[in-house]
C-alpha cells in the first residue's frame, strides 16, 4: 500500500495513471494542495480515484481525530502538511498491524521532497522518492521512461553554460506590469519561423502585438504561455521577418546555439521604417500552458544513448529532450511527450515519454494525432451522458402535440450535401390566399432532448461543435439524436422550431412568427437533386413548386444583401473520392457550388438575423450573438499591393467599397484573377466570434453587412444554436428560463469556449484535408500543374493550385546547394530570382510530389518548372494533368 505526498502528483501524474500502479492512498492534505496548484492534474487524480480497477483511495486525514494536526508556532504551511502526511502513514501502519502475517500490508511513503523523506526515515517510516521506487520495479522497466524530469537548476548552471537569462519571480512581474514596465500577453509562436513569435497584449481595452525575435529574447516561452515582456528601445525595433525558417538542427546543442545567432542575423529586414513593429523580450512566465504533445522521436546517433530529441507535430512547439531506453521501439512511432521544465543551460526543454499512439503514417494513428493536437474531445460518450437520452422506441406524445403547432401538412423538404445524416434544417414555400408567400425555415428541436445542466448538456457544451474530418465525424451529441431523433429525415414526424415569414413577391418580410412545431419532411434532397427539380421542364409537383418559389426569393434576397455591402469571398474547398475498399483518396476535386447551395444559405442567413433581433429585443443583456469585426486597415496591405501590381485599385474603407471594387476587378485576359483577389481578401478578414450582448457594444457582422446576427439553424452540430433556441423558446413562452441562461458572465465564459472549439475544429478539418491530400499524391506520383502565386516571401513563393484547391511553398534556397541571387522588394511585393521577377498572382507551373523523407512532417513538396530559371527550375518530369483552360470561378460566402 502506497501513500503519496503532494509534490509527486504535480510532476508524476503520468506514472500514477499507468495500469501497473495500484493500491494507493491519497491523503486529503495532498488532494487539497494539488487542487490549489493545478486544476487539470486534480481532475486527472479524480478520474483515477473513480477507476475501480486501480484501487486508488482518498483518506480524509484532515477530518480524522487521530490524524488531524494544528500548525505549530514557527512552522510554515508546507512543513505542517508534510507532517500531516507522515502522521497519516504512521496511523495506517498501526491500523493495519492487526492483520495476520500472510495478509500484512506494508505501507510506504512516496515523496519527492528530500527534507520530508529524511524526517520520515528518522521517524521509522519506509520512504522512497518516486524515481527510487519506480526503478525498483524491475518487472516494468518501461515505467522509468514515464518519470518526469525534475531539474536541479543550480547544479545544471554549475555544469553548463547559460544560454538564457533568468525568469523574474512572479511578484516582480506583477509589480512591473502594474507600473507599466512590463506588458502581459499570450505568447504565439510563428509556425514558419521558429526564431520569431508575437505576444498578444490584452489589457483594459488595450489589444496590441509585440514582436519577439531571436532565441534569447524568446527566453524559453512556449506557444500559448502567458508571459511578461519588456519593450526594447525604439532603435531596436524590427520588422516581421519574411524568411521561412524551420528548426532542423541536429542533436548537438553547442553547435546549435552558435548557428542560431547566424540565423538571427538573416531575420533582420532593412529598409522601410513603416514596417517596424514594437519589439520586446520575454522576462518571465506568468502561466505555463503546457499540454501533452504528439510527435516523433529523433533518435540520437550515439550508440546506447538514453537522451534523445522529440520533435512535436506542431511546428510552433520546440523540440523536447527526453530520456528513454525504448528508442529503437519508438522510432517511426507517433508518441506523446510532456514537458517537465526548461533549464537556462539547455537549448531545448526537458520532458518525459507518456504514451505510444501507433505507427506514423497509419490512417487511424494520424487521425488520433490530429484530434489530440487540436484538442478535439473525441472519447466515446460516457454512460452518465447516454443515460439522459430518450428511451427507445421513441414517439411524439399527445403532451408534445399540445404545446406545438402541427405543420405536418406542409410541403417541407431538406436540401443537403450527399450522405448527410445530421439534417438540421428544412424549408417550405407556399402561396397564401391573399396572394403573398409563406416561407418557413424549420430547425431540429434539439433543446427538447437536451435539458439544461444535465450530463448530456454539459458534454455538448464542452464539445461545442461537431467536427467533420475527411472520413470521420466527431459528433457533438450522441448518434441517437444527431442521425435519428433530431435529424429531419423524410417521411417521419419530427419536432422542430420554426421561423415563418409572410413575404411579398419582392422578398420583403411583412410578418414574422416563431413556433415550436411538428413537421413531416416530404423529401431529403441533395443540392444536385434539388437543382435538377428546379431546372426540369417536365416537373411541376408540390416539392418542385416550393423549391422554385424559394429559389426565386433567394436570388432577390442575395442581390439585396450584396447591394447593402455583403462580401462574396472565395476559398478553395476540396472533395475527395475514396476507394471503396482501401478508403484511400483516388480523386481530388474542388467543390462545385450550385444555385441551390446559395438558396438554402439565403434562408438560413435570414432566419439567423430574424432570431437574433427577437432574442436581443427580449434579452438585451444576455442574448448570445455572433459578430464579425471589421479588419484593421493594415490587414488589407497585402491585397491592395497585390491588386496594384496587376494595375487594379481595391478600395477598403468599408465593406461596401471592398465589395464594389472586387466586383469591378476583372481582367479579360485573366478571368481567374477575380477569384484570386477574393481568396486573398478572405485572408485579410478577422475571425467571426460568439459574444454575449450585455458584454459588448459592437454587434455588426462585417462580412454579411448585417447590424445583428446569431446562429439558430444548426443545433445538432453547434452548441451556440442550442442556447439561442432556449432563449427564443423563453421569448415566445414555449419554455421556462434557468439561472445560467440569464447570467451574462457565464454566457461570456461559454462563448469563450465555443470560439476556441470552433477555431480548433476548423484547424482539425484543414489538417485532415492536408493528410488526405498527401495520401492522394503518394498514390499519384509526380505531377506538374498550373499554379498562381498568392504570397511572395524573402526566400520563397506561396502558390495555389486551383485544380486541387492546394496551397504550397516553393523554396528557392536549399541545403547543400549554391545560394541563388535573390532580390526581395517588400513594397511591391516581388522576389527576383537570378534575374527573373515573381509577383503576386503570376501564373507558374510547379512540380508536385510527396516528400516522405521526414516521416514526422511528410509534406507536399513543390518545385518550379516554369518559368525557367537557371539553377532553380527543374525539367518537366511529368505530363501536365490540367487542361489549358482557366479554372472555373467558384465563390463561397463568408461568415456563416
mmCIF file of C-alpha atoms in Angstrom, residues 190-195 241-248 263 266-267 315 792-798 809-813:
data_model
loop_
_atom_site.group_PDB
_atom_site.id
_atom_site.type_symbol
_atom_site.label_atom_id
_atom_site.label_comp_id
_atom_site.label_asym_id
_atom_site.label_seq_id
_atom_site.Cartn_x
_atom_site.Cartn_y
_atom_site.Cartn_z
ATOM 1 C CA UNK A 190 5.387 31.519 -35.557
ATOM 2 C CA UNK A 191 4.670 28.285 -37.450
ATOM 3 C CA UNK A 192 7.000 29.243 -40.330
ATOM 4 C CA UNK A 193 9.858 30.724 -38.316
ATOM 5 C CA UNK A 194 10.914 29.155 -35.029
ATOM 6 C CA UNK A 195 13.044 32.200 -34.092
ATOM 7 C CA UNK A 241 10.638 38.503 -40.976
ATOM 8 C CA UNK A 242 9.732 37.250 -44.448
ATOM 9 C CA UNK A 243 12.113 34.298 -44.096
ATOM 10 C CA UNK A 244 10.729 30.764 -43.753
ATOM 11 C CA UNK A 245 12.919 29.135 -41.079
ATOM 12 C CA UNK A 246 12.354 25.631 -39.679
ATOM 13 C CA UNK A 247 14.325 24.131 -36.775
ATOM 14 C CA UNK A 248 16.160 21.260 -38.442
ATOM 15 C CA UNK A 263 20.251 32.628 -38.463
ATOM 16 C CA UNK A 266 19.161 36.705 -41.532
ATOM 17 C CA UNK A 267 15.839 37.789 -39.924
ATOM 18 C CA UNK A 315 5.909 23.291 -35.560
ATOM 19 C CA UNK A 792 5.863 36.428 -52.140
ATOM 20 C CA UNK A 793 8.369 35.749 -49.338
ATOM 21 C CA UNK A 794 12.016 36.666 -48.907
ATOM 22 C CA UNK A 795 13.253 33.236 -50.000
ATOM 23 C CA UNK A 796 10.138 31.526 -51.361
ATOM 24 C CA UNK A 797 6.758 31.896 -53.078
ATOM 25 C CA UNK A 798 3.458 30.519 -51.742
ATOM 26 C CA UNK A 809 5.555 26.759 -50.790
ATOM 27 C CA UNK A 810 8.244 26.777 -53.490
ATOM 28 C CA UNK A 811 11.610 27.378 -51.769
ATOM 29 C CA UNK A 812 14.480 28.970 -53.680
ATOM 30 C CA UNK A 813 17.197 28.155 -51.153
#
